[in-house]
Tab-separated table of C-alpha atoms in Angstrom:
chain	number	residue	atom	x	y	z
A	16	UNK	CA	-12.191	40.447	128.974
A	17	UNK	CA	-11.893	37.189	130.845
A	18	UNK	CA	-12.959	33.795	129.542
A	19	UNK	CA	-16.294	33.806	131.402
A	20	UNK	CA	-17.390	36.955	129.601
A	21	UNK	CA	-16.233	35.528	126.265
A	22	UNK	CA	-18.274	32.395	126.976
A	23	UNK	CA	-21.364	34.527	127.620
A	24	UNK	CA	-20.833	36.612	124.482
A	25	UNK	CA	-20.319	33.607	122.218
A	26	UNK	CA	-22.550	31.002	123.833
A	27	UNK	CA	-19.588	28.614	123.916
A	28	UNK	CA	-18.433	26.774	126.989
A	29	UNK	CA	-15.165	27.686	128.668
A	30	UNK	CA	-13.974	24.185	127.854
A	31	UNK	CA	-14.733	24.701	124.134
A	32	UNK	CA	-12.899	28.042	124.090
A	33	UNK	CA	-9.820	26.471	125.639
A	34	UNK	CA	-10.078	23.542	123.217
A	35	UNK	CA	-10.157	25.894	120.204
A	36	UNK	CA	-7.148	27.705	121.616
A	37	UNK	CA	-5.322	24.398	122.122
A	38	UNK	CA	-6.063	23.392	118.509
A	39	UNK	CA	-4.694	26.697	117.206
A	40	UNK	CA	-8.009	28.031	115.926
A	41	UNK	CA	-7.662	31.121	118.095
A	42	UNK	CA	-4.427	32.804	119.115
A	43	UNK	CA	-3.508	32.414	122.770
A	44	UNK	CA	-4.585	35.605	124.498
A	45	UNK	CA	-2.102	37.632	126.528
A	46	UNK	CA	-2.137	37.061	130.268
A	47	UNK	CA	-2.767	39.474	133.065
A	48	UNK	CA	-1.307	37.663	136.022
A	49	UNK	CA	-2.817	34.183	136.015
A	50	UNK	CA	-5.725	35.106	133.745
A	51	UNK	CA	-6.062	35.103	129.973
A	52	UNK	CA	-7.364	38.399	128.621
A	53	UNK	CA	-9.395	38.015	125.437
A	54	UNK	CA	-10.122	40.723	122.861
A	55	UNK	CA	-13.078	41.389	120.581
A	56	UNK	CA	-11.028	39.750	117.836
A	57	UNK	CA	-11.146	36.494	119.811
A	58	UNK	CA	-14.917	36.846	120.135
A	59	UNK	CA	-15.223	37.397	116.360
A	60	UNK	CA	-13.238	34.261	115.560
A	61	UNK	CA	-15.089	32.183	118.148
A	62	UNK	CA	-18.430	33.310	116.683
A	63	UNK	CA	-17.161	32.354	113.225
A	64	UNK	CA	-16.161	28.911	114.521
A	65	UNK	CA	-19.555	28.446	116.162
A	66	UNK	CA	-21.456	29.405	113.001
A	67	UNK	CA	-19.239	27.304	110.733
A	68	UNK	CA	-19.723	24.276	112.988
A	69	UNK	CA	-23.507	24.724	112.687
A	70	UNK	CA	-23.043	24.529	108.905
A	71	UNK	CA	-21.295	21.176	109.269
A	72	UNK	CA	-17.736	22.386	108.915
A	73	UNK	CA	-15.017	20.277	110.506
A	74	UNK	CA	-12.303	21.653	112.769
A	75	UNK	CA	-9.742	20.618	110.169
A	76	UNK	CA	-11.485	22.743	107.535
A	77	UNK	CA	-11.651	25.648	109.961
A	78	UNK	CA	-7.968	25.287	110.767
A	79	UNK	CA	-7.186	25.766	107.076
A	80	UNK	CA	-9.527	28.761	106.806
A	81	UNK	CA	-8.385	30.688	109.882
A	82	UNK	CA	-4.942	31.926	108.933
A	83	UNK	CA	-2.991	34.324	111.113
A	84	UNK	CA	-0.542	36.892	109.794
A	85	UNK	CA	1.401	38.984	112.305
A	86	UNK	CA	-0.951	37.812	115.051
A	87	UNK	CA	-4.132	38.909	113.242
A	88	UNK	CA	-6.626	36.862	111.275
A	89	UNK	CA	-6.287	37.167	107.509
A	90	UNK	CA	-9.980	37.678	106.745
A	91	UNK	CA	-9.429	37.126	103.006
A	92	UNK	CA	-8.970	33.396	103.737
A	93	UNK	CA	-12.142	33.391	105.819
A	94	UNK	CA	-14.044	35.151	103.047
A	95	UNK	CA	-12.916	32.547	100.483
A	96	UNK	CA	-13.838	29.763	102.912
A	97	UNK	CA	-17.345	31.170	103.441
A	98	UNK	CA	-17.793	31.690	99.700
A	99	UNK	CA	-16.899	28.026	99.156
A	100	UNK	CA	-19.462	26.963	101.768
A	101	UNK	CA	-22.102	29.102	100.064
A	102	UNK	CA	-21.268	27.551	96.680
A	103	UNK	CA	-21.521	24.033	98.129
A	104	UNK	CA	-24.856	24.822	99.771
A	105	UNK	CA	-26.185	26.279	96.502
A	106	UNK	CA	-25.229	23.071	94.683
A	107	UNK	CA	-26.973	21.029	97.372
A	108	UNK	CA	-30.121	23.135	96.929
A	109	UNK	CA	-30.072	22.490	93.176
A	110	UNK	CA	-29.613	18.759	93.775
A	111	UNK	CA	-32.425	18.649	96.351
A	112	UNK	CA	-34.772	20.525	94.006
A	113	UNK	CA	-34.078	17.922	91.295
A	114	UNK	CA	-34.903	15.151	93.764
A	115	UNK	CA	-38.137	16.883	94.793
A	116	UNK	CA	-39.158	17.069	91.108
A	117	UNK	CA	-38.485	13.332	90.722
A	118	UNK	CA	-40.641	12.583	93.760
A	119	UNK	CA	-43.392	14.840	92.379
A	120	UNK	CA	-43.234	12.942	89.069
A	121	UNK	CA	-43.535	9.604	90.883
A	122	UNK	CA	-46.472	10.907	92.905
A	123	UNK	CA	-48.270	12.127	89.797
A	124	UNK	CA	-47.760	8.763	88.108
A	125	UNK	CA	-49.111	6.922	91.146
A	126	UNK	CA	-52.187	9.120	91.004
A	127	UNK	CA	-52.991	7.812	87.523
A	128	UNK	CA	-52.746	4.139	88.544
A	129	UNK	CA	-56.015	2.244	89.037
A	130	UNK	CA	-56.759	1.509	92.665
A	131	UNK	CA	-57.515	-2.096	93.506
A	132	UNK	CA	-58.197	-2.639	97.196
A	133	UNK	CA	-59.298	-6.280	96.928
A	134	UNK	CA	-56.190	-7.659	95.240
A	135	UNK	CA	-52.679	-7.788	96.709
A	136	UNK	CA	-49.967	-5.616	95.153
A	137	UNK	CA	-48.371	-7.220	92.100
A	138	UNK	CA	-45.386	-9.378	92.897
A	139	UNK	CA	-46.398	-9.859	96.528
A	140	UNK	CA	-48.869	-12.699	96.366
């Protein structure tokens, strides 16, 4: 398939696809005359790149995760990479839940403070 069809399938711009090729994230596709001919494998990798970017992954991290052996992606590296992202996100969730509990504690303590509308807050007079 030509680059326009790949762009439609992935939602990426033609410029982005060429950029990822230039950076070595996807293998250069074979040519038919003047045109690059992409495979479903290219679409798979481009979709992976798109999703990983949405998760905040850098191109440098992706470059390390997308390893080619004999012209094909070694998906075991990609699987490890995605597992690492999942682990990091899980740790972030735990951390955020701890922060939410601290905010809840502060809110409950504020609720037990006496309200005094007529006087300025302490330390601000």
